[in-house]
GROMACS .gro file of C-alpha atoms in nm:
model
  147
    1UNK     CA    1  -0.503  -3.589   0.502
    2UNK     CA    2  -0.507  -3.462   0.867
    3UNK     CA    3  -0.804  -3.648   1.044
    4UNK     CA    4  -0.773  -3.414   1.340
    5UNK     CA    5  -0.886  -3.105   1.162
    6UNK     CA    6  -1.267  -3.025   1.142
    7UNK     CA    7  -1.378  -3.057   0.777
    8UNK     CA    8  -1.548  -2.751   0.615
    9UNK     CA    9  -1.855  -2.963   0.501
   10UNK     CA   10  -1.903  -3.061   0.866
   11UNK     CA   11  -1.840  -2.699   0.990
   12UNK     CA   12  -2.092  -2.555   0.743
   13UNK     CA   13  -2.352  -2.806   0.796
   14UNK     CA   14  -2.375  -2.814   1.179
   15UNK     CA   15  -2.457  -2.572   1.450
   16UNK     CA   16  -2.123  -2.611   1.634
   17UNK     CA   17  -2.073  -2.540   1.997
   18UNK     CA   18  -1.727  -2.403   2.099
   19UNK     CA   19  -1.578  -2.245   2.407
   20UNK     CA   20  -1.327  -1.973   2.489
   21UNK     CA   21  -1.204  -1.789   2.789
   22UNK     CA   22  -1.111  -1.421   2.868
   23UNK     CA   23  -0.919  -1.473   3.198
   24UNK     CA   24  -1.142  -1.671   3.440
   25UNK     CA   25  -1.450  -1.598   3.225
   26UNK     CA   26  -1.567  -1.886   3.004
   27UNK     CA   27  -1.807  -1.821   2.695
   28UNK     CA   28  -1.983  -2.074   2.481
   29UNK     CA   29  -2.060  -2.012   2.124
   30UNK     CA   30  -2.299  -2.152   1.886
   31UNK     CA   31  -2.184  -2.134   1.534
   32UNK     CA   32  -2.513  -2.159   1.340
   33UNK     CA   33  -2.351  -2.355   1.061
   34UNK     CA   34  -2.119  -2.068   0.981
   35UNK     CA   35  -1.728  -2.094   0.974
   36UNK     CA   36  -1.679  -1.820   1.216
   37UNK     CA   37  -1.461  -2.035   1.437
   38UNK     CA   38  -1.095  -1.983   1.573
   39UNK     CA   39  -0.833  -2.172   1.378
   40UNK     CA   40  -0.739  -2.341   1.725
   41UNK     CA   41  -1.086  -2.510   1.732
   42UNK     CA   42  -1.085  -2.600   1.359
   43UNK     CA   43  -0.739  -2.746   1.372
   44UNK     CA   44  -0.789  -2.971   1.681
   45UNK     CA   45  -1.110  -3.171   1.634
   46UNK     CA   46  -1.002  -3.420   1.926
   47UNK     CA   47  -0.944  -3.132   2.162
   48UNK     CA   48  -1.280  -2.976   2.057
   49UNK     CA   49  -1.466  -3.309   2.125
   50UNK     CA   50  -1.301  -3.321   2.463
   51UNK     CA   51  -1.399  -2.969   2.556
   52UNK     CA   52  -1.754  -3.013   2.432
   53UNK     CA   53  -1.784  -3.327   2.631
   54UNK     CA   54  -1.673  -3.171   2.947
   55UNK     CA   55  -1.909  -2.868   2.926
   56UNK     CA   56  -2.214  -3.109   2.837
   57UNK     CA   57  -2.123  -3.307   3.145
   58UNK     CA   58  -2.108  -3.007   3.385
   59UNK     CA   59  -2.395  -2.966   3.631
   60UNK     CA   60  -2.634  -2.659   3.595
   61UNK     CA   61  -2.630  -2.425   3.917
   62UNK     CA   62  -2.914  -2.258   4.079
   63UNK     CA   63  -2.772  -1.909   3.983
   64UNK     CA   64  -2.967  -1.593   3.864
   65UNK     CA   65  -2.907  -1.546   3.490
   66UNK     CA   66  -2.981  -1.265   3.249
   67UNK     CA   67  -3.091  -1.283   2.888
   68UNK     CA   68  -3.029  -1.007   2.657
   69UNK     CA   69  -3.364  -0.954   2.516
   70UNK     CA   70  -3.246  -0.700   2.263
   71UNK     CA   71  -3.001  -0.945   2.106
   72UNK     CA   72  -3.270  -1.215   2.035
   73UNK     CA   73  -3.409  -1.280   1.683
   74UNK     CA   74  -3.788  -1.214   1.628
   75UNK     CA   75  -4.007  -1.513   1.734
   76UNK     CA   76  -4.370  -1.563   1.636
   77UNK     CA   77  -4.464  -1.688   1.988
   78UNK     CA   78  -4.330  -1.766   2.334
   79UNK     CA   79  -4.300  -2.129   2.254
   80UNK     CA   80  -4.041  -2.063   1.963
   81UNK     CA   81  -3.869  -1.835   2.188
   82UNK     CA   82  -3.838  -2.081   2.484
   83UNK     CA   83  -3.714  -2.357   2.257
   84UNK     CA   84  -3.459  -2.111   2.111
   85UNK     CA   85  -3.346  -1.985   2.456
   86UNK     CA   86  -3.322  -2.336   2.616
   87UNK     CA   87  -2.949  -2.410   2.540
   88UNK     CA   88  -2.838  -2.074   2.614
   89UNK     CA   89  -2.997  -2.072   2.939
   90UNK     CA   90  -2.862  -2.394   3.023
   91UNK     CA   91  -2.505  -2.278   2.953
   92UNK     CA   92  -2.558  -1.961   3.170
   93UNK     CA   93  -2.649  -2.170   3.427
   94UNK     CA   94  -2.323  -2.337   3.416
   95UNK     CA   95  -2.164  -2.015   3.468
   96UNK     CA   96  -2.089  -1.960   3.100
   97UNK     CA   97  -2.148  -1.653   2.895
   98UNK     CA   98  -2.347  -1.786   2.600
   99UNK     CA   99  -2.347  -1.642   2.241
  100UNK     CA  100  -2.519  -1.717   1.931
  101UNK     CA  101  -2.428  -1.612   1.576
  102UNK     CA  102  -2.571  -1.284   1.436
  103UNK     CA  103  -2.619  -1.398   1.068
  104UNK     CA  104  -2.683  -1.007   0.967
  105UNK     CA  105  -2.352  -0.868   1.112
  106UNK     CA  106  -2.167  -1.197   1.088
  107UNK     CA  107  -2.037  -1.215   1.438
  108UNK     CA  108  -2.150  -1.336   1.785
  109UNK     CA  109  -2.388  -1.169   2.022
  110UNK     CA  110  -2.457  -1.261   2.373
  111UNK     CA  111  -2.767  -1.434   2.461
  112UNK     CA  112  -2.750  -1.528   2.820
  113UNK     CA  113  -2.523  -1.487   3.104
  114UNK     CA  114  -2.480  -1.528   3.483
  115UNK     CA  115  -2.610  -1.229   3.649
  116UNK     CA  116  -2.342  -1.216   3.909
  117UNK     CA  117  -1.977  -1.301   3.864
  118UNK     CA  118  -1.945  -1.686   3.920
  119UNK     CA  119  -1.603  -1.842   3.940
  120UNK     CA  120  -1.615  -2.108   3.671
  121UNK     CA  121  -1.408  -2.405   3.782
  122UNK     CA  122  -1.264  -2.606   3.482
  123UNK     CA  123  -0.977  -2.857   3.483
  124UNK     CA  124  -0.637  -2.714   3.401
  125UNK     CA  125  -0.626  -2.944   3.108
  126UNK     CA  126  -0.951  -2.807   2.955
  127UNK     CA  127  -0.861  -2.436   3.027
  128UNK     CA  128  -0.543  -2.477   2.862
  129UNK     CA  129  -0.709  -2.599   2.534
  130UNK     CA  130  -0.968  -2.297   2.531
  131UNK     CA  131  -0.889  -2.021   2.275
  132UNK     CA  132  -0.801  -1.690   2.456
  133UNK     CA  133  -1.035  -1.410   2.356
  134UNK     CA  134  -1.099  -1.054   2.460
  135UNK     CA  135  -1.460  -1.001   2.552
  136UNK     CA  136  -1.570  -0.614   2.502
  137UNK     CA  137  -1.878  -0.475   2.655
  138UNK     CA  138  -2.095  -0.309   2.402
  139UNK     CA  139  -2.430  -0.155   2.529
  140UNK     CA  140  -2.648  -0.479   2.646
  141UNK     CA  141  -2.421  -0.742   2.489
  142UNK     CA  142  -2.076  -0.835   2.422
  143UNK     CA  143  -1.866  -0.835   2.095
  144UNK     CA  144  -1.600  -1.120   2.058
  145UNK     CA  145  -1.279  -1.053   1.922
  146UNK     CA  146  -1.082  -1.388   1.848
  147UNK     CA  147  -0.722  -1.344   1.915
   0.00000   0.00000   0.00000
């Protein structure tokens, strides 16, 4: 038994954050308790924990961000919407493109992102552990293709 692999029970019972990059753009993803994760994340629990800790500890920046209103689920009130958006907005203020799982389409949709290109500076040791992906612009959001 390899203890460095994320257990499927753990994956399916938690809304896991994971990170990837497309060149210098870094993206944050919330799994929503699905198993839609790159194998490189699943197979390296210690690396995943290190990356999550690194981005959790990064400071937010006073930068303008955008919220993709068309990609949001339905909310009964503004309080629900605000609570849902809070973590995605925090990630966007860190210069990350922040995605949530779309349960209907079984893929990720862009929720919040920096309005202007912000150079995200990350340690080389962290960048080298991030899965490389291709972010393709589609109308208001992005679609992820895990390489």
